Tab-separated table of C-alpha atoms and ligand atoms in Angstrom:
chain	number	residue	atom	x	y	z
Q	22	MET	CA	-93.241	-7.632	-119.751
Q	23	THR	CA	-92.187	-9.084	-123.059
Q	24	SER	CA	-90.386	-6.266	-124.747
Q	25	HIS	CA	-87.792	-5.349	-122.202
Q	26	LYS	CA	-85.048	-4.975	-124.789
Q	27	ALA	CA	-87.205	-2.953	-127.113
Q	28	ASP	CA	-88.117	-0.725	-124.186
Q	29	THR	CA	-84.546	0.190	-123.321
Q	30	GLU	CA	-83.669	0.733	-126.937
Q	31	THR	CA	-86.433	3.187	-127.534
Q	32	ILE	CA	-86.006	5.218	-124.358
Q	33	VAL	CA	-85.346	8.841	-125.214
Q	34	HIS	CA	-84.678	11.390	-122.521
Q	35	SER	CA	-86.150	14.686	-123.483
Q	36	ASP	CA	-83.033	16.545	-122.341
Q	37	SER	CA	-80.417	14.170	-123.729
Q	38	SER	CA	-79.228	14.836	-127.207
Q	39	PRO	CA	-76.394	12.651	-128.548
Q	40	THR	CA	-74.341	15.741	-129.335
Q	41	ARG	CA	-74.336	17.006	-125.792
Q	42	SER	CA	-71.002	16.223	-124.210
Q	43	ARG	CA	-70.369	15.591	-120.565
Q	44	LEU	CA	-68.517	18.900	-120.481
Q	45	ALA	CA	-71.540	20.769	-121.734
Q	46	LEU	CA	-73.603	19.112	-119.052
Q	47	GLU	CA	-71.167	20.115	-116.340
Q	48	LYS	CA	-71.109	23.674	-117.619
Q	49	GLN	CA	-74.864	23.773	-117.456
Q	50	GLU	CA	-74.770	22.423	-113.923
Q	51	SER	CA	-72.283	24.958	-112.640
Q	52	ALA	CA	-74.290	27.759	-114.204
Q	53	PHE	CA	-77.285	26.343	-112.440
Q	54	LEU	CA	-75.408	26.216	-109.137
Q	55	ALA	CA	-74.352	29.824	-109.480
Q	56	ARG	CA	-77.948	30.773	-110.014
Q	57	GLU	CA	-79.281	28.599	-107.218
Q	58	ARG	CA	-76.961	29.618	-104.443
Q	59	ARG	CA	-78.175	32.997	-103.561
Q	60	ASP	CA	-78.857	34.927	-100.440
Q	61	PRO	CA	-82.636	34.589	-100.061
Q	62	SER	CA	-82.965	38.280	-99.239
Q	63	SER	CA	-81.076	39.355	-102.383
Q	64	PRO	CA	-83.014	40.068	-105.569
Q	65	TYR	CA	-80.050	38.637	-107.579
Q	66	TYR	CA	-78.509	35.230	-108.005
Q	67	ARG	CA	-74.766	34.814	-107.411
Q	68	ASP	CA	-74.119	35.138	-111.136
Q	69	GLY	CA	-75.864	38.498	-111.166
Q	70	THR	CA	-79.068	37.513	-112.918
Q	71	PRO	CA	-82.224	38.908	-111.351
Q	72	ALA	CA	-84.127	36.416	-109.249
Q	73	GLN	CA	-87.631	35.938	-110.542
Q	74	GLU	CA	-90.425	34.915	-108.274
Q	75	PRO	CA	-92.194	31.731	-109.312
Q	76	GLU	CA	-94.984	32.550	-111.697
Q	77	GLY	CA	-97.675	30.708	-109.773
Q	78	PRO	CA	-99.562	27.595	-110.696
Q	79	PRO	CA	-98.902	25.966	-114.063
Q	80	ALA	CA	-101.164	26.382	-117.026
Q	81	ARG	CA	-104.689	26.922	-115.909
Q	82	ARG	CA	-106.996	24.364	-117.322
Q	83	ARG	CA	-110.517	24.975	-118.385
Q	84	PHE	CA	-113.206	22.427	-118.765
Q	85	MET	CA	-116.530	22.700	-120.431
Q	86	LEU	CA	-119.386	20.301	-120.262
Q	87	GLY	CA	-122.643	20.878	-122.024
Q	88	ALA	CA	-123.997	17.498	-121.050
Q	89	MET	CA	-124.473	18.453	-117.429
Q	90	ALA	CA	-127.419	20.487	-118.702
Q	91	ALA	CA	-129.217	17.137	-118.475
Q	92	ILE	CA	-129.346	17.782	-114.747
Q	93	GLY	CA	-131.878	20.474	-115.509
Q	94	SER	CA	-129.940	23.630	-114.907
Q	95	ALA	CA	-130.733	26.527	-117.176
Q	96	GLY	CA	-127.151	27.004	-118.247
Q	97	VAL	CA	-123.823	25.420	-117.554
Q	98	HIS	CA	-120.353	26.813	-117.699
Q	99	GLY	CA	-116.959	25.426	-116.916
Q	100	LEU	CA	-114.990	26.764	-113.994
Q	101	SER	CA	-111.258	27.016	-114.268
Q	102	SER	CA	-109.076	24.690	-112.241
Q	103	ALA	CA	-105.382	25.094	-111.532
Q	104	THR	CA	-103.005	22.770	-109.738
Q	105	PRO	CA	-103.710	23.971	-106.252
Q	106	GLY	CA	-100.871	24.959	-103.998
Q	107	ALA	CA	-98.032	23.308	-105.922
Q	108	ILE	CA	-94.737	25.054	-105.116
Q	109	GLU	CA	-92.765	25.518	-108.311
Q	110	ARG	CA	-89.080	24.852	-107.891
Q	111	THR	CA	-86.265	25.203	-110.394
Q	112	VAL	CA	-85.358	21.787	-111.726
Q	113	PRO	CA	-81.607	21.047	-111.875
Q	114	PRO	CA	-80.235	18.713	-114.557
Q	115	ASP	CA	-79.113	16.326	-111.815
Q	116	ALA	CA	-80.693	16.780	-108.413
Q	117	SER	CA	-77.908	14.831	-106.676
Q	118	LYS	CA	-75.321	17.460	-107.675
Q	119	ILE	CA	-76.723	20.244	-105.496
Q	120	GLN	CA	-78.232	20.563	-102.063
Q	121	GLY	CA	-81.919	19.997	-101.951
Q	122	VAL	CA	-84.373	22.725	-101.137
Q	123	GLY	CA	-83.904	23.744	-97.509
Q	124	VAL	CA	-86.783	23.803	-95.105
Q	125	ALA	CA	-89.034	26.690	-96.028
Q	126	THR	CA	-90.144	29.238	-93.473
Q	127	ASP	CA	-92.572	31.042	-95.723
Q	128	ASP	CA	-94.684	28.268	-97.230
Q	129	GLY	CA	-97.293	28.263	-94.489
Q	130	GLY	CA	-96.099	24.909	-93.199
Q	131	TYR	CA	-98.740	22.917	-95.096
Q	132	GLY	CA	-97.394	20.596	-97.772
Q	133	ALA	CA	-98.212	20.411	-101.427
Q	134	ARG	CA	-97.682	17.695	-104.002
Q	135	SER	CA	-94.978	17.788	-106.672
Q	136	GLN	CA	-95.120	20.552	-109.235
Q	137	PHE	CA	-95.118	17.802	-111.880
Q	138	GLU	CA	-98.443	16.376	-110.730
Q	139	THR	CA	-101.218	18.355	-112.315
Q	140	GLU	CA	-104.353	16.216	-112.087
Q	141	VAL	CA	-107.241	18.247	-110.708
Q	142	ARG	CA	-110.947	18.057	-110.054
Q	143	GLU	CA	-113.062	18.975	-113.052
Q	144	ARG	CA	-115.630	21.515	-112.004
Q	145	TYR	CA	-119.005	22.265	-113.459
Q	146	ALA	CA	-121.478	24.751	-112.221
Q	147	THR	CA	-124.871	26.147	-113.030
Q	148	LYS	CA	-125.093	29.787	-114.035
Q	149	THR	CA	-124.791	30.892	-110.439
Q	150	THR	CA	-121.726	28.684	-109.597
Q	151	GLU	CA	-123.143	27.995	-106.111
Q	152	SER	CA	-124.725	24.799	-107.410
Q	153	SER	CA	-121.773	22.815	-108.627
Q	154	TRP	CA	-120.234	19.405	-109.200
Q	155	SER	CA	-116.495	18.691	-108.916
Q	156	PHE	CA	-115.314	15.335	-110.255
Q	157	THR	CA	-112.471	13.230	-108.846
Q	158	PRO	CA	-109.776	12.392	-111.454
Q	159	LEU	CA	-110.183	8.611	-111.159
Q	160	GLN	CA	-108.013	8.013	-114.248
Q	161	LYS	CA	-104.978	8.975	-112.159
Q	162	SER	CA	-106.115	7.297	-108.943
Q	163	MET	CA	-103.848	4.781	-107.256
Q	164	GLY	CA	-104.943	2.412	-104.521
Q	165	THR	CA	-108.213	3.336	-102.901
Q	166	LEU	CA	-107.869	6.561	-100.894
Q	167	THR	CA	-108.782	9.858	-102.497
Q	168	PRO	CA	-106.547	12.756	-101.459
Q	169	SER	CA	-108.769	15.249	-99.627
Q	170	GLY	CA	-107.925	17.919	-102.192
Q	171	LEU	CA	-109.344	15.705	-104.950
Q	172	HIS	CA	-112.479	14.475	-103.150
Q	173	TYR	CA	-115.547	14.978	-105.333
Q	174	GLU	CA	-117.875	17.799	-104.362
Q	175	ARG	CA	-121.555	18.501	-104.742
Q	176	HIS	CA	-122.920	21.752	-103.400
Q	177	HIS	CA	-126.503	22.991	-103.765
Q	178	GLY	CA	-125.928	26.434	-102.270
Q	179	GLY	CA	-122.189	26.958	-102.254
Q	180	ILE	CA	-119.675	26.068	-99.539
Q	181	ALA	CA	-120.761	27.268	-96.099
Q	182	THR	CA	-118.141	29.031	-93.969
Q	183	ILE	CA	-118.623	28.050	-90.329
Q	184	ASP	CA	-116.678	28.961	-87.208
Q	185	PRO	CA	-116.296	25.742	-85.211
Q	186	SER	CA	-116.012	27.647	-81.930
Q	187	THR	CA	-119.602	28.856	-82.190
Q	188	HIS	CA	-121.166	26.047	-84.231
Q	189	GLU	CA	-123.801	23.928	-82.520
Q	190	LEU	CA	-125.702	20.791	-83.391
Q	191	PHE	CA	-129.284	20.885	-82.106
Q	192	VAL	CA	-130.955	17.508	-81.497
Q	193	HIS	CA	-134.694	17.633	-80.743
Q	194	GLY	CA	-138.152	16.260	-81.652
Q	195	MET	CA	-139.269	12.911	-80.215
Q	196	VAL	CA	-136.475	12.822	-77.672
Q	197	LYS	CA	-136.500	12.753	-73.879
Q	198	GLN	CA	-134.145	15.723	-73.584
Q	199	ALA	CA	-133.470	18.088	-76.489
Q	200	LYS	CA	-129.837	19.197	-76.470
Q	201	LYS	CA	-127.356	21.489	-78.174
Q	202	PHE	CA	-123.861	20.145	-78.737
Q	203	SER	CA	-120.852	22.338	-79.387
Q	204	MET	CA	-117.948	20.920	-81.405
Q	205	ALA	CA	-116.000	20.580	-78.147
Q	206	ASP	CA	-118.914	18.611	-76.634
Q	207	LEU	CA	-119.009	16.261	-79.620
Q	208	LYS	CA	-115.275	15.641	-79.566
Q	209	ARG	CA	-115.434	14.418	-75.957
Q	210	TYR	CA	-117.393	11.306	-76.976
Q	211	PRO	CA	-115.521	8.130	-77.936
Q	212	MET	CA	-114.504	8.436	-81.559
Q	213	LEU	CA	-114.942	6.029	-84.438
Q	214	SER	CA	-112.927	5.914	-87.648
Q	215	ARG	CA	-113.842	4.111	-90.867
Q	216	ILE	CA	-112.547	4.172	-94.429
Q	217	MET	CA	-115.594	4.458	-96.695
Q	218	PHE	CA	-116.638	5.587	-100.126
Q	219	LEU	CA	-119.196	8.291	-100.762
Q	220	GLU	CA	-121.038	8.439	-104.072
Q	221	CYS	CA	-123.519	10.903	-105.506
Q	222	SER	CA	-126.590	9.079	-106.832
Q	223	GLY	CA	-126.226	11.336	-109.874
Q	224	ASN	CA	-122.849	9.760	-110.685
Q	225	GLY	CA	-123.009	8.690	-114.336
Q	226	LEU	CA	-126.389	10.241	-115.009
Q	227	THR	CA	-125.328	11.406	-118.460
Q	228	GLU	CA	-124.627	7.805	-119.540
Q	229	TRP	CA	-128.106	6.202	-119.500
Q	230	ALA	CA	-129.105	6.480	-123.151
Q	231	LYS	CA	-125.756	6.810	-124.873
Q	232	PRO	CA	-122.114	7.224	-123.986
Q	233	THR	CA	-121.736	10.936	-123.358
Q	234	LEU	CA	-118.750	11.981	-121.285
Q	235	LYS	CA	-115.283	11.182	-122.538
Q	236	THR	CA	-113.264	10.242	-119.465
Q	237	VAL	CA	-113.754	8.106	-116.359
Q	238	GLN	CA	-113.562	11.359	-114.424
Q	239	GLY	CA	-116.762	12.447	-116.170
Q	240	THR	CA	-118.564	9.109	-116.142
Q	241	HIS	CA	-117.635	7.999	-112.605
Q	242	GLY	CA	-115.883	10.904	-110.831
Q	243	LEU	CA	-118.660	11.627	-108.328
Q	244	THR	CA	-117.339	9.031	-105.904
Q	245	SER	CA	-114.335	9.170	-103.557
Q	246	THR	CA	-112.960	7.347	-100.550
Q	247	SER	CA	-111.704	8.873	-97.302
Q	248	GLU	CA	-111.035	7.853	-93.756
Q	249	TRP	CA	-113.885	9.468	-91.818
Q	250	ILE	CA	-113.486	10.163	-88.106
Q	251	GLY	CA	-116.216	11.203	-85.707
Q	252	VAL	CA	-118.832	10.203	-83.142
Q	253	PRO	CA	-121.331	7.444	-83.870
Q	254	LEU	CA	-124.762	9.037	-84.341
Q	255	SER	CA	-126.158	6.340	-82.021
Q	256	THR	CA	-124.059	7.764	-79.160
Q	257	ILE	CA	-125.681	11.172	-79.535
Q	258	LEU	CA	-129.192	9.735	-79.973
Q	259	ASN	CA	-128.607	7.727	-76.813
Q	260	GLU	CA	-127.563	10.878	-75.036
Q	261	VAL	CA	-130.836	12.695	-75.841
Q	262	GLY	CA	-132.905	9.493	-75.441
Q	263	LEU	CA	-135.390	8.463	-78.122
Q	264	LYS	CA	-139.082	8.485	-77.252
Q	265	PRO	CA	-141.121	5.364	-78.063
Q	266	GLY	CA	-142.467	5.536	-81.624
Q	267	ALA	CA	-139.422	7.384	-82.987
Q	268	LYS	CA	-139.004	6.116	-86.559
Q	269	TRP	CA	-137.213	8.785	-88.601
Q	270	LEU	CA	-134.983	11.743	-88.162
Q	271	ILE	CA	-134.310	14.722	-90.355
Q	272	ALA	CA	-130.805	16.024	-90.841
Q	273	GLU	CA	-130.404	19.685	-91.786
Q	274	GLY	CA	-127.379	21.532	-93.111
Q	275	ASN	CA	-126.257	25.037	-92.167
Q	276	ASP	CA	-125.605	26.008	-95.805
Q	277	ALA	CA	-127.644	28.362	-97.970
Q	278	ALA	CA	-129.472	25.314	-99.369
Q	279	ALA	CA	-130.329	24.208	-95.794
Q	280	MET	CA	-130.245	20.752	-97.315
Q	281	THR	CA	-132.475	18.253	-95.517
Q	282	ARG	CA	-132.997	14.498	-95.747
Q	283	SER	CA	-135.040	12.008	-93.697
Q	284	ILE	CA	-133.116	9.025	-92.353
Q	285	PRO	CA	-134.777	5.853	-90.995
Q	286	ILE	CA	-134.046	5.491	-87.287
Q	287	GLU	CA	-132.702	1.914	-87.684
Q	288	LYS	CA	-130.025	3.223	-90.046
Q	289	ALA	CA	-129.290	6.184	-87.756
Q	290	LEU	CA	-128.735	3.791	-84.850
Q	291	SER	CA	-126.703	1.245	-86.799
Q	292	ASP	CA	-123.665	2.818	-88.504
Q	293	CYS	CA	-124.159	6.550	-89.170
Q	294	LEU	CA	-121.324	8.828	-88.186
Q	295	LEU	CA	-121.149	12.490	-87.174
Q	296	ALA	CA	-117.834	13.103	-88.923
Q	297	TYR	CA	-115.460	15.917	-88.006
Q	298	GLY	CA	-112.297	14.287	-89.375
Q	299	GLN	CA	-111.189	13.244	-92.840
Q	300	ASN	CA	-107.883	11.597	-93.710
Q	301	GLY	CA	-106.117	12.569	-90.522
Q	302	GLU	CA	-107.246	16.179	-90.206
Q	303	ALA	CA	-110.425	18.199	-89.834
Q	304	ILE	CA	-112.835	17.624	-92.724
Q	305	ARG	CA	-112.460	20.082	-95.564
Q	306	PRO	CA	-114.867	23.020	-95.909
Q	307	GLU	CA	-116.046	21.402	-99.162
Q	308	GLN	CA	-116.899	18.211	-97.273
Q	309	GLY	CA	-118.944	19.949	-94.574
Q	310	TYR	CA	-116.581	21.546	-92.038
Q	311	PRO	CA	-116.810	21.439	-89.093
Q	312	ILE	CA	-119.212	18.482	-89.064
Q	313	ARG	CA	-121.197	16.366	-91.477
Q	314	LEU	CA	-123.484	13.396	-91.228
Q	315	PHE	CA	-122.079	10.308	-92.937
Q	316	VAL	CA	-124.627	7.652	-93.924
Q	317	PRO	CA	-122.570	4.628	-95.031
Q	318	GLY	CA	-123.557	2.997	-98.318
Q	319	TYR	CA	-126.498	5.319	-98.951
Q	320	GLU	CA	-126.778	7.923	-101.700
Q	321	GLY	CA	-124.413	10.838	-101.095
Q	322	ASN	CA	-127.166	13.431	-100.700
Q	323	MET	CA	-128.155	11.911	-97.333
Q	324	SER	CA	-124.740	12.641	-95.854
Q	325	ILE	CA	-125.729	16.183	-94.899
Q	326	LYS	CA	-122.775	18.576	-94.723
Q	327	TRP	CA	-122.367	21.511	-92.321
Q	328	LEU	CA	-124.812	19.669	-90.049
Q	329	ARG	CA	-126.725	21.903	-87.627
Q	330	ARG	CA	-129.950	20.096	-86.695
Q	331	LEU	CA	-131.355	16.619	-86.181
Q	332	GLU	CA	-135.074	16.249	-85.477
Q	333	VAL	CA	-136.562	12.920	-84.482
Q	334	SER	CA	-140.057	12.034	-85.695
Q	335	ASP	CA	-142.447	9.136	-86.250
Q	336	LYS	CA	-142.601	9.719	-90.017
Q	337	PRO	CA	-140.410	10.888	-92.883
Q	338	PHE	CA	-140.388	14.641	-93.445
Q	339	MET	CA	-141.089	14.602	-97.219
Q	340	THR	CA	-138.654	17.408	-97.922
Q	341	ARG	CA	-137.855	18.751	-101.376
Q	342	GLU	CA	-134.880	16.375	-101.655
Q	343	GLU	CA	-137.081	13.288	-101.276
Q	344	THR	CA	-140.169	14.373	-103.212
Q	345	SER	CA	-139.294	16.568	-106.183
Q	346	LYS	CA	-135.606	15.556	-106.198
Q	347	TYR	CA	-133.847	12.219	-105.673
Q	348	THR	CA	-136.813	10.044	-106.627
Q	349	ASP	CA	-136.644	7.674	-109.599
Q	350	LEU	CA	-139.476	8.032	-112.149
Q	351	LEU	CA	-140.457	4.664	-113.649
Q	352	PRO	CA	-141.951	3.918	-117.090
Q	353	ASP	CA	-145.463	3.400	-115.596
Q	354	GLY	CA	-145.468	6.945	-114.234
Q	355	THR	CA	-144.911	5.976	-110.600
Q	356	ALA	CA	-141.675	6.892	-108.851
Q	357	LEU	CA	-139.372	5.078	-106.497
Q	358	GLN	CA	-138.910	7.077	-103.315
Q	359	PHE	CA	-136.246	6.581	-100.660
Q	360	SER	CA	-133.964	4.609	-102.980
Q	361	PHE	CA	-131.191	4.945	-100.445
Q	362	LEU	CA	-128.741	2.178	-101.274
Q	363	MET	CA	-125.812	2.577	-103.620
Q	364	GLU	CA	-125.645	-0.809	-105.348
Q	365	ALA	CA	-122.451	-2.556	-106.363
Q	366	LYS	CA	-120.518	-0.832	-109.130
Q	367	SER	CA	-117.100	-1.061	-110.730
Q	368	VAL	CA	-115.130	0.721	-113.409
Q	369	ILE	CA	-111.808	0.285	-115.158
Q	370	THR	CA	-109.697	3.390	-114.535
Q	371	TYR	CA	-106.738	2.237	-116.660
Q	372	PRO	CA	-107.048	2.114	-119.593
Q	373	SER	CA	-109.994	4.494	-119.761
Q	374	GLY	CA	-111.536	7.166	-121.975
Q	375	GLU	CA	-109.213	9.527	-123.863
Q	376	MET	CA	-106.079	7.541	-123.016
Q	377	LEU	CA	-103.768	6.293	-125.721
Q	378	LEU	CA	-102.116	2.880	-125.601
Q	379	LYS	CA	-98.803	3.488	-127.317
Q	380	LYS	CA	-98.132	-0.101	-128.278
Q	381	PRO	CA	-99.512	-3.640	-128.099
Q	382	GLY	CA	-98.229	-6.058	-125.486
Q	383	PHE	CA	-98.494	-6.012	-121.723
Q	384	HIS	CA	-100.820	-3.579	-119.972
Q	385	GLU	CA	-102.080	-3.893	-116.429
Q	386	ILE	CA	-105.808	-3.254	-116.329
Q	387	SER	CA	-106.703	-1.464	-113.101
Q	388	GLY	CA	-109.919	-0.218	-111.592
Q	389	LEU	CA	-112.180	0.318	-108.614
Q	390	ALA	CA	-115.186	-1.591	-107.286
Q	391	TRP	CA	-117.511	-0.734	-104.398
Q	392	SER	CA	-120.869	-1.613	-102.899
Q	393	GLY	CA	-123.156	0.181	-100.454
Q	394	ARG	CA	-124.197	-3.226	-99.123
Q	395	GLY	CA	-120.804	-4.346	-97.894
Q	396	THR	CA	-117.625	-5.858	-99.256
Q	397	ILE	CA	-116.722	-6.627	-102.850
Q	398	LYS	CA	-116.300	-10.366	-103.292
Q	399	ARG	CA	-115.320	-10.621	-106.943
Q	400	VAL	CA	-114.443	-8.499	-109.956
Q	401	GLU	CA	-114.388	-10.029	-113.432
Q	402	VAL	CA	-112.799	-8.327	-116.403
Q	403	SER	CA	-113.550	-8.878	-120.074
Q	404	ALA	CA	-111.410	-7.664	-122.968
Q	405	ASP	CA	-113.797	-8.900	-125.680
Q	406	GLY	CA	-117.019	-7.076	-124.865
Q	407	GLY	CA	-118.349	-9.599	-122.362
Q	408	LYS	CA	-117.790	-12.907	-124.175
Q	409	ASN	CA	-115.027	-14.113	-121.884
Q	410	TRP	CA	-114.400	-13.021	-118.315
Q	411	ARG	CA	-111.375	-13.433	-116.064
Q	412	ASP	CA	-111.180	-12.888	-112.319
Q	413	ALA	CA	-109.199	-9.799	-111.372
Q	414	VAL	CA	-106.968	-9.615	-108.290
Q	415	LEU	CA	-108.560	-7.706	-105.399
Q	416	HIS	CA	-105.992	-5.704	-103.459
Q	417	GLY	CA	-106.460	-5.699	-99.712
Q	418	PRO	CA	-107.556	-4.603	-97.355
Q	419	VAL	CA	-110.978	-5.229	-98.921
Q	420	LEU	CA	-113.192	-3.160	-96.643
Q	421	PRO	CA	-116.990	-2.981	-96.457
Q	422	ILE	CA	-118.580	0.071	-98.121
Q	423	CYS	CA	-115.202	1.100	-99.491
Q	424	HIS	CA	-113.484	1.428	-102.849
Q	425	THR	CA	-111.584	-1.770	-103.640
Q	426	ARG	CA	-108.697	-1.706	-106.113
Q	427	PHE	CA	-108.549	-4.507	-108.675
Q	428	THR	CA	-105.946	-5.310	-111.323
Q	429	LEU	CA	-105.516	-7.847	-114.091
Q	430	PRO	CA	-102.565	-8.348	-116.458
Q	431	TRP	CA	-103.564	-8.015	-120.107
Q	432	GLU	CA	-101.678	-8.761	-123.282
Q	433	TRP	CA	-103.118	-6.462	-125.962
Q	434	ASP	CA	-102.851	-7.937	-129.449
Q	435	GLY	CA	-103.157	-4.532	-131.119
Q	436	LYS	CA	-106.688	-5.207	-132.395
Q	437	GLU	CA	-109.878	-3.456	-131.362
Q	438	ALA	CA	-110.922	-4.508	-127.862
Q	439	ILE	CA	-113.846	-3.737	-125.555
Q	440	LEU	CA	-112.824	-3.608	-121.892
Q	441	GLN	CA	-115.422	-4.149	-119.184
Q	442	SER	CA	-115.491	-4.927	-115.460
Q	443	ARG	CA	-118.302	-6.593	-113.525
Q	444	CYS	CA	-118.358	-6.874	-109.736
Q	445	THR	CA	-120.200	-9.042	-107.227
Q	446	ASP	CA	-120.700	-7.994	-103.619
Q	447	GLU	CA	-121.019	-10.036	-100.435
Q	448	THR	CA	-124.799	-10.352	-100.867
Q	449	GLY	CA	-124.277	-12.075	-104.235
Q	450	TYR	CA	-125.569	-9.035	-106.151
Q	451	VAL	CA	-123.935	-8.879	-109.584
Q	452	GLN	CA	-123.399	-5.537	-111.328
Q	453	PRO	CA	-125.900	-5.346	-114.232
Q	454	THR	CA	-125.426	-3.979	-117.739
Q	455	ILE	CA	-126.616	-0.437	-118.477
Q	456	LYS	CA	-129.199	-2.002	-120.813
Q	457	GLN	CA	-130.624	-4.204	-118.050
Q	458	LEU	CA	-131.058	-1.133	-115.867
Q	459	ALA	CA	-132.575	0.936	-118.663
Q	460	ASP	CA	-135.009	-1.889	-119.598
Q	461	GLU	CA	-136.120	-2.156	-115.999
Q	462	ARG	CA	-136.331	1.503	-115.071
Q	463	GLY	CA	-136.792	3.320	-118.374
Q	464	LEU	CA	-134.983	6.500	-119.241
Q	465	SER	CA	-136.956	9.065	-117.259
Q	466	SER	CA	-134.976	8.724	-114.074
Q	467	VAL	CA	-131.405	9.862	-113.926
Q	468	TYR	CA	-130.115	8.565	-110.599
Q	469	HIS	CA	-128.509	5.283	-109.547
Q	470	LEU	CA	-126.788	4.197	-112.734
Q	471	ASN	CA	-124.461	1.377	-111.682
Q	472	GLY	CA	-124.240	-0.474	-114.996
Q	473	ILE	CA	-121.152	-2.033	-116.556
Q	474	GLN	CA	-118.890	0.549	-118.214
Q	475	SER	CA	-117.333	-0.266	-121.606
Q	476	TRP	CA	-114.135	1.258	-122.949
Q	477	LYS	CA	-113.242	0.652	-126.573
Q	478	VAL	CA	-109.556	0.322	-127.387
Q	479	ALA	CA	-109.215	1.082	-131.102
Q	480	ALA	CA	-106.496	-0.569	-133.201
Q	481	ASN	CA	-104.561	2.715	-133.071
Q	482	GLY	CA	-104.617	2.591	-129.273
Q	483	GLU	CA	-107.191	5.307	-128.669
Q	484	VAL	CA	-109.551	4.552	-125.787
Q	485	SER	CA	-113.124	5.820	-125.863
Q	486	ASN	CA	-116.412	5.563	-124.015
Q	487	VAL	CA	-118.914	3.217	-125.725
Q	488	HIS	CA	-122.063	1.288	-124.913
Q	489	HIS	CA	-121.654	-2.422	-125.609
Q	490	TYR	CA	-123.930	-5.313	-124.621
K	10	MTE	N1	-125.786	20.726	-96.450
K	10	MTE	C1	-125.561	20.068	-97.594
K	10	MTE	N2	-125.282	18.754	-97.536
K	10	MTE	C2	-125.046	18.050	-98.682
K	10	MTE	C3	-125.138	18.680	-99.956
K	10	MTE	C4	-125.419	20.078	-99.985
K	10	MTE	O1	-125.465	20.717	-101.041
K	10	MTE	N3	-125.629	20.734	-98.787
K	10	MTE	N4	-124.957	17.929	-101.080
K	10	MTE	C5	-125.227	16.495	-100.934
K	10	MTE	C6	-124.881	15.689	-102.094
K	10	MTE	S1	-125.985	15.680	-103.379
K	10	MTE	C7	-123.800	14.862	-102.091
K	10	MTE	S2	-123.533	13.795	-103.360
K	10	MTE	C8	-122.810	14.895	-100.994
K	10	MTE	C9	-121.452	15.311	-101.546
K	10	MTE	O2	-120.504	15.338	-100.533
K	10	MTE	P1	-119.053	15.899	-100.851
K	10	MTE	O3	-119.206	17.248	-101.488
K	10	MTE	O4	-118.329	15.898	-99.560
K	10	MTE	O5	-118.434	14.924	-101.822
K	10	MTE	O6	-123.155	15.810	-99.990
K	10	MTE	C10	-124.531	15.914	-99.718
K	10	MTE	N5	-124.748	16.742	-98.561
K	11	MO	MO1	-125.385	14.023	-104.856
């Protein structure tokens, strides 16, 4: 930090005016105290003013996004999002002058974040709202874990509501003994916990031909990281016993979309998880409560939520999601099928689209990198559109198939700059440019865009989404 002195000189507290005397402040405080200290059952404060109930969540925010029409939906409209569950409390001028808020008996006992934190998922839906995308606000992300309430969401037929006490998972097909497992049955098996990212293969699909969405939430927000807790799928497959020749299994959801995907048996036996826990509690309804399949490192659509059935077979099932959807059309008219892996990808989250750098000087560049193939080995950052690269610091623990936080100190000279990050994973795979991907695959397919993201910092400090090679 170079301008420490300048910083202190320019600090202005929004509530401190030079004319306000200490006396005035104290008067304000005692008025506040009189208002605060009231009998909770009384509709009046001690000073006689009527007690008003909090007005509910702060300003509702609306988001619109025409570009999602690229996904092929007939119409798109923004859904409103409000800061969920934040308890609004009166803010005293000096919190150390009064008792803090006593333990609440009427808040349901489930915590909420500070009323001052307002970042929310951006939600987009087709005309019917049941098919929707909710994007994680990566611009505000810290570290690697995504709070469950901000995990990205992709639903094809709305969020299923399932009673765990009656839910069953049916495992059948080429097995020695078909079986039904209740949630209680599943929870008796030895558990496994792993911190892993999930990413929709449609993440960034609007960005192939030209920069389209304005923020990192729009361009990269369909990925999140959670701790996932459950039973290894191999345990359950062992329990039913695979018949010789078993090569694939189909996973089916209990939602209105009855989403289905074929999974190769080697993958099913290696590291797939039947997850009932997320970040220390039961998985959220949005994430597939009471149980989802988690297929580490593979495209998000294979991690079937609200899982109700697994059928073992000697061939893939060729369902809608692997024939008409989730294939990658190539320039020669053929299509890639079963493009499971999520290749290495990184993005700078600070500074990123729509931010404003107030002044030149020190800024810490920060971002996320991840790879479906394993651990991130290296992240390089360029501030001059790819001419020069510097190694960023990777913050541990660097886990396989997990978001990895990187940072790099940057001294901005106040001139236009193009910020980029490029990652390398443990297999030596280096994140390509968007142009390299487009040259190779053409522009007919929308999935699996893992190219280098460029943010332009204009001389006036405004950050915007650009393509730069
Ligand atoms: N049953 C079911 N499973 C599903 C889906 C769905 O709509 N229904 N969406 C899939 C897609 S496309 C993705 S990217 C991930 C999203 O998981 P999340 O909503 O927990 O982030 O779930 C997958 N599993
Ligand atoms: Mo997805």
